[in-house]
Amino acid sequence: MTQFGFEMSDLISAVEKCVRTESVGLLVSTAQAVEELRVMSGDFVTSDEDLANAVSKAALRLGCSVVFDEQAGADILRMA
């Protein structure tokens, strides 16, 4: 099965590499997961929005909370 042209196994791998354990449980930053997916797949053409949507669906299937922080300079997730 593909999601936005990516295999679900690739999406899950990207999410698993970026998941953090926070007070809210498992937390995934779309900024980090999108960058991981780009490196894994070599896809630097697909929009950030499409990639964020794809990784968020995989993250939700894994029971993770998702932070949509896909913006310039959002590579570090800061929790209060």
Tab-separated table of N, CA and C in Angstrom:
chain	number	residue	atom	x	y	z
A	1	MET	N	0.847	-1.180	0.000
A	1	MET	CA	0.000	0.000	0.000
A	1	MET	C	0.893	1.244	0.000
A	2	THR	N	0.530	2.212	-0.781
A	2	THR	CA	1.301	3.449	-0.815
A	2	THR	C	0.462	4.605	-0.321
A	3	GLN	N	1.142	5.578	0.228
A	3	GLN	CA	0.494	6.788	0.727
A	3	GLN	C	1.285	7.945	0.150
A	4	PHE	N	0.684	8.733	-0.727
A	4	PHE	CA	1.367	9.832	-1.403
A	4	PHE	C	2.595	9.319	-2.161
A	5	GLY	N	2.534	8.082	-2.656
A	5	GLY	CA	3.635	7.520	-3.427
A	5	GLY	C	4.725	6.878	-2.591
A	6	PHE	N	4.546	6.778	-1.280
A	6	PHE	CA	5.538	6.166	-0.407
A	6	PHE	C	4.994	4.860	0.149
A	7	GLU	N	5.877	3.887	0.305
A	7	GLU	CA	5.475	2.641	0.932
A	7	GLU	C	5.217	2.894	2.413
A	8	MET	N	4.209	2.238	2.956
A	8	MET	CA	3.889	2.413	4.369
A	8	MET	C	5.082	2.034	5.242
A	9	SER	N	5.859	1.048	4.841
A	9	SER	CA	7.024	0.645	5.638
A	9	SER	C	8.049	1.778	5.729
A	10	ASP	N	8.219	2.558	4.670
A	10	ASP	CA	9.130	3.705	4.704
A	10	ASP	C	8.594	4.799	5.626
A	11	LEU	N	7.291	5.028	5.560
A	11	LEU	CA	6.678	6.029	6.431
A	11	LEU	C	6.817	5.637	7.893
A	12	ILE	N	6.577	4.371	8.193
A	12	ILE	CA	6.694	3.893	9.569
A	12	ILE	C	8.131	3.987	10.042
A	13	SER	N	9.082	3.646	9.193
A	13	SER	CA	10.499	3.745	9.570
A	13	SER	C	10.878	5.188	9.895
A	14	ALA	N	10.416	6.125	9.091
A	14	ALA	CA	10.714	7.542	9.338
A	14	ALA	C	10.114	7.997	10.666
A	15	VAL	N	8.887	7.569	10.940
A	15	VAL	CA	8.230	7.936	12.194
A	15	VAL	C	8.975	7.324	13.374
A	16	GLU	N	9.315	6.046	13.284
A	16	GLU	CA	9.981	5.371	14.396
A	16	GLU	C	11.337	5.999	14.724
A	17	LYS	N	12.036	6.510	13.729
A	17	LYS	CA	13.328	7.152	13.972
A	17	LYS	C	13.176	8.507	14.653
A	18	CYS	N	12.005	9.102	14.564
A	18	CYS	CA	11.792	10.460	15.082
A	18	CYS	C	10.893	10.518	16.308
A	19	VAL	N	10.351	9.403	16.732
A	19	VAL	CA	9.413	9.425	17.858
A	19	VAL	C	10.148	9.765	19.150
A	20	ARG	N	9.497	10.558	19.980
A	20	ARG	CA	10.022	10.943	21.293
A	20	ARG	C	9.022	10.515	22.355
A	21	THR	N	9.539	10.210	23.501
A	21	THR	CA	8.677	9.897	24.628
A	21	THR	C	8.597	11.140	25.490
A	22	GLU	N	7.440	11.715	25.538
A	22	GLU	CA	7.202	12.932	26.310
A	22	GLU	C	6.092	12.646	27.317
A	23	SER	N	5.722	13.640	28.082
A	23	SER	CA	4.665	13.477	29.075
A	23	SER	C	3.325	13.128	28.434
A	24	VAL	N	3.176	13.416	27.145
A	24	VAL	CA	1.932	13.103	26.439
A	24	VAL	C	1.960	11.712	25.816
A	25	GLY	N	3.027	10.976	26.020
A	25	GLY	CA	3.176	9.656	25.417
A	25	GLY	C	4.137	9.738	24.249
A	26	LEU	N	3.879	8.996	23.207
A	26	LEU	CA	4.725	9.008	22.026
A	26	LEU	C	4.404	10.231	21.187
A	27	LEU	N	5.418	10.988	20.848
A	27	LEU	CA	5.228	12.257	20.152
A	27	LEU	C	6.116	12.302	18.918
A	28	VAL	N	5.562	12.705	17.792
A	28	VAL	CA	6.317	12.801	16.547
A	28	VAL	C	6.221	14.215	16.002
A	29	SER	N	7.370	14.776	15.697
A	29	SER	CA	7.459	16.078	15.056
A	29	SER	C	7.432	15.851	13.547
A	30	THR	N	6.494	16.488	12.845
A	30	THR	CA	6.455	16.308	11.396
A	30	THR	C	7.696	16.883	10.734
A	31	ALA	N	8.279	17.935	11.297
A	31	ALA	CA	9.491	18.522	10.709
A	31	ALA	C	10.609	17.483	10.661
A	32	GLN	N	10.811	16.774	11.750
A	32	GLN	CA	11.865	15.767	11.795
A	32	GLN	C	11.525	14.562	10.931
A	33	ALA	N	10.287	14.103	10.994
A	33	ALA	CA	9.891	12.926	10.228
A	33	ALA	C	9.935	13.196	8.723
A	34	VAL	N	9.558	14.394	8.310
A	34	VAL	CA	9.620	14.756	6.887
A	34	VAL	C	11.071	14.744	6.407
A	35	GLU	N	11.958	15.311	7.183
A	35	GLU	CA	13.373	15.316	6.790
A	35	GLU	C	13.926	13.896	6.733
A	36	GLU	N	13.561	13.065	7.688
A	36	GLU	CA	14.014	11.666	7.694
A	36	GLU	C	13.500	10.941	6.460
A	37	LEU	N	12.234	11.156	6.116
A	37	LEU	CA	11.653	10.517	4.939
A	37	LEU	C	12.333	11.008	3.663
A	38	ARG	N	12.642	12.293	3.591
A	38	ARG	CA	13.349	12.817	2.414
A	38	ARG	C	14.701	12.139	2.242
A	39	VAL	N	15.439	11.975	3.330
A	39	VAL	CA	16.755	11.330	3.264
A	39	VAL	C	16.612	9.870	2.867
A	40	MET	N	15.648	9.173	3.473
A	40	MET	CA	15.451	7.753	3.176
A	40	MET	C	15.038	7.522	1.729
A	41	SER	N	14.143	8.373	1.229
A	41	SER	CA	13.565	8.147	-0.096
A	41	SER	C	14.289	8.879	-1.226
A	42	GLY	N	15.035	9.921	-0.863
A	42	GLY	CA	15.674	10.729	-1.903
A	42	GLY	C	14.707	11.671	-2.592
A	43	ASP	N	13.508	11.805	-2.047
A	43	ASP	CA	12.479	12.666	-2.633
A	43	ASP	C	12.599	14.073	-2.039
A	44	PHE	N	13.105	14.977	-2.845
A	44	PHE	CA	13.223	16.368	-2.414
A	44	PHE	C	12.300	17.268	-3.234
A	45	VAL	N	11.307	16.648	-3.883
A	45	VAL	CA	10.389	17.366	-4.764
A	45	VAL	C	8.994	17.491	-4.160
A	46	THR	N	8.529	16.432	-3.516
A	46	THR	CA	7.188	16.440	-2.931
A	46	THR	C	7.089	17.543	-1.887
A	47	SER	N	5.953	18.214	-1.845
A	47	SER	CA	5.789	19.338	-0.915
A	47	SER	C	5.856	18.869	0.539
A	48	ASP	N	6.294	19.771	1.408
A	48	ASP	CA	6.347	19.482	2.842
A	48	ASP	C	4.974	19.111	3.376
A	49	GLU	N	3.949	19.785	2.884
A	49	GLU	CA	2.583	19.517	3.344
A	49	GLU	C	2.161	18.083	3.027
A	50	ASP	N	2.426	17.622	1.806
A	50	ASP	CA	2.069	16.250	1.441
A	50	ASP	C	2.846	15.237	2.269
A	51	LEU	N	4.136	15.498	2.483
A	51	LEU	CA	4.935	14.581	3.286
A	51	LEU	C	4.475	14.579	4.741
A	52	ALA	N	4.159	15.743	5.280
A	52	ALA	CA	3.673	15.829	6.663
A	52	ALA	C	2.367	15.067	6.812
A	53	ASN	N	1.483	15.170	5.846
A	53	ASN	CA	0.218	14.422	5.889
A	53	ASN	C	0.468	12.921	5.863
A	54	ALA	N	1.405	12.494	5.026
A	54	ALA	CA	1.705	11.064	4.925
A	54	ALA	C	2.310	10.530	6.215
A	55	VAL	N	3.301	11.223	6.785
A	55	VAL	CA	3.925	10.717	8.011
A	55	VAL	C	2.961	10.813	9.200
A	56	SER	N	2.083	11.804	9.189
A	56	SER	CA	1.137	11.909	10.301
A	56	SER	C	0.167	10.731	10.306
A	57	LYS	N	-0.258	10.283	9.149
A	57	LYS	CA	-1.148	9.120	9.086
A	57	LYS	C	-0.450	7.874	9.611
A	58	ALA	N	0.831	7.706	9.251
A	58	ALA	CA	1.598	6.563	9.758
A	58	ALA	C	1.778	6.675	11.268
A	59	ALA	N	2.059	7.874	11.759
A	59	ALA	CA	2.262	8.082	13.195
A	59	ALA	C	0.985	7.777	13.972
A	60	LEU	N	-0.143	8.218	13.460
A	60	LEU	CA	-1.413	7.954	14.136
A	60	LEU	C	-1.724	6.465	14.178
A	61	ARG	N	-1.372	5.748	13.124
A	61	ARG	CA	-1.560	4.293	13.117
A	61	ARG	C	-0.717	3.617	14.184
A	62	LEU	N	0.423	4.232	14.516
A	62	LEU	CA	1.308	3.682	15.546
A	62	LEU	C	0.936	4.163	16.946
A	63	GLY	N	-0.113	4.975	17.050
A	63	GLY	CA	-0.567	5.462	18.342
A	63	GLY	C	0.208	6.654	18.865
A	64	CYS	N	0.811	7.409	17.981
A	64	CYS	CA	1.604	8.576	18.375
A	64	CYS	C	0.777	9.857	18.278
A	65	SER	N	1.127	10.806	19.126
A	65	SER	CA	0.612	12.169	18.964
A	65	SER	C	1.484	12.845	17.917
A	66	VAL	N	0.904	13.762	17.171
A	66	VAL	CA	1.634	14.407	16.080
A	66	VAL	C	1.663	15.909	16.285
A	67	VAL	N	2.852	16.485	16.132
A	67	VAL	CA	3.020	17.938	16.184
A	67	VAL	C	3.297	18.393	14.762
A	68	PHE	N	2.390	19.200	14.203
A	68	PHE	CA	2.581	19.729	12.854
A	68	PHE	C	3.415	20.995	12.959
A	69	ASP	N	4.715	20.820	12.891
A	69	ASP	CA	5.652	21.926	13.062
A	69	ASP	C	6.523	22.101	11.834
A	70	GLU	N	5.996	21.772	10.687
A	70	GLU	CA	6.757	21.847	9.441
A	70	GLU	C	6.897	23.300	9.005
A	71	GLN	N	8.001	23.897	9.395
A	71	GLN	CA	8.306	25.277	9.033
A	71	GLN	C	9.804	25.477	9.148
A	72	ALA	N	10.300	26.501	8.570
A	72	ALA	CA	11.738	26.770	8.617
A	72	ALA	C	12.202	26.916	10.058
A	73	GLY	N	13.278	26.214	10.402
A	73	GLY	CA	13.843	26.305	11.739
A	73	GLY	C	13.124	25.484	12.786
A	74	ALA	N	12.242	24.593	12.376
A	74	ALA	CA	11.477	23.808	13.344
A	74	ALA	C	12.097	22.435	13.571
A	75	ASP	N	13.392	22.311	13.358
A	75	ASP	CA	14.020	21.002	13.504
A	75	ASP	C	14.199	20.600	14.957
A	76	ILE	N	14.026	21.517	15.892
A	76	ILE	CA	14.143	21.185	17.306
A	76	ILE	C	12.785	21.444	17.969
A	77	LEU	N	12.238	20.391	18.539
A	77	LEU	CA	10.948	20.488	19.209
A	77	LEU	C	11.181	20.859	20.661
A	78	ARG	N	10.629	21.950	21.102
A	78	ARG	CA	10.785	22.396	22.485
A	78	ARG	C	9.447	22.254	23.201
A	79	MET	N	9.465	21.491	24.255
A	79	MET	CA	8.255	21.301	25.052
A	79	MET	C	8.409	22.076	26.350
A	80	ALA	N	7.356	22.780	26.754
A	80	ALA	CA	7.391	23.562	28.002
A	80	ALA	C	7.328	22.655	29.204
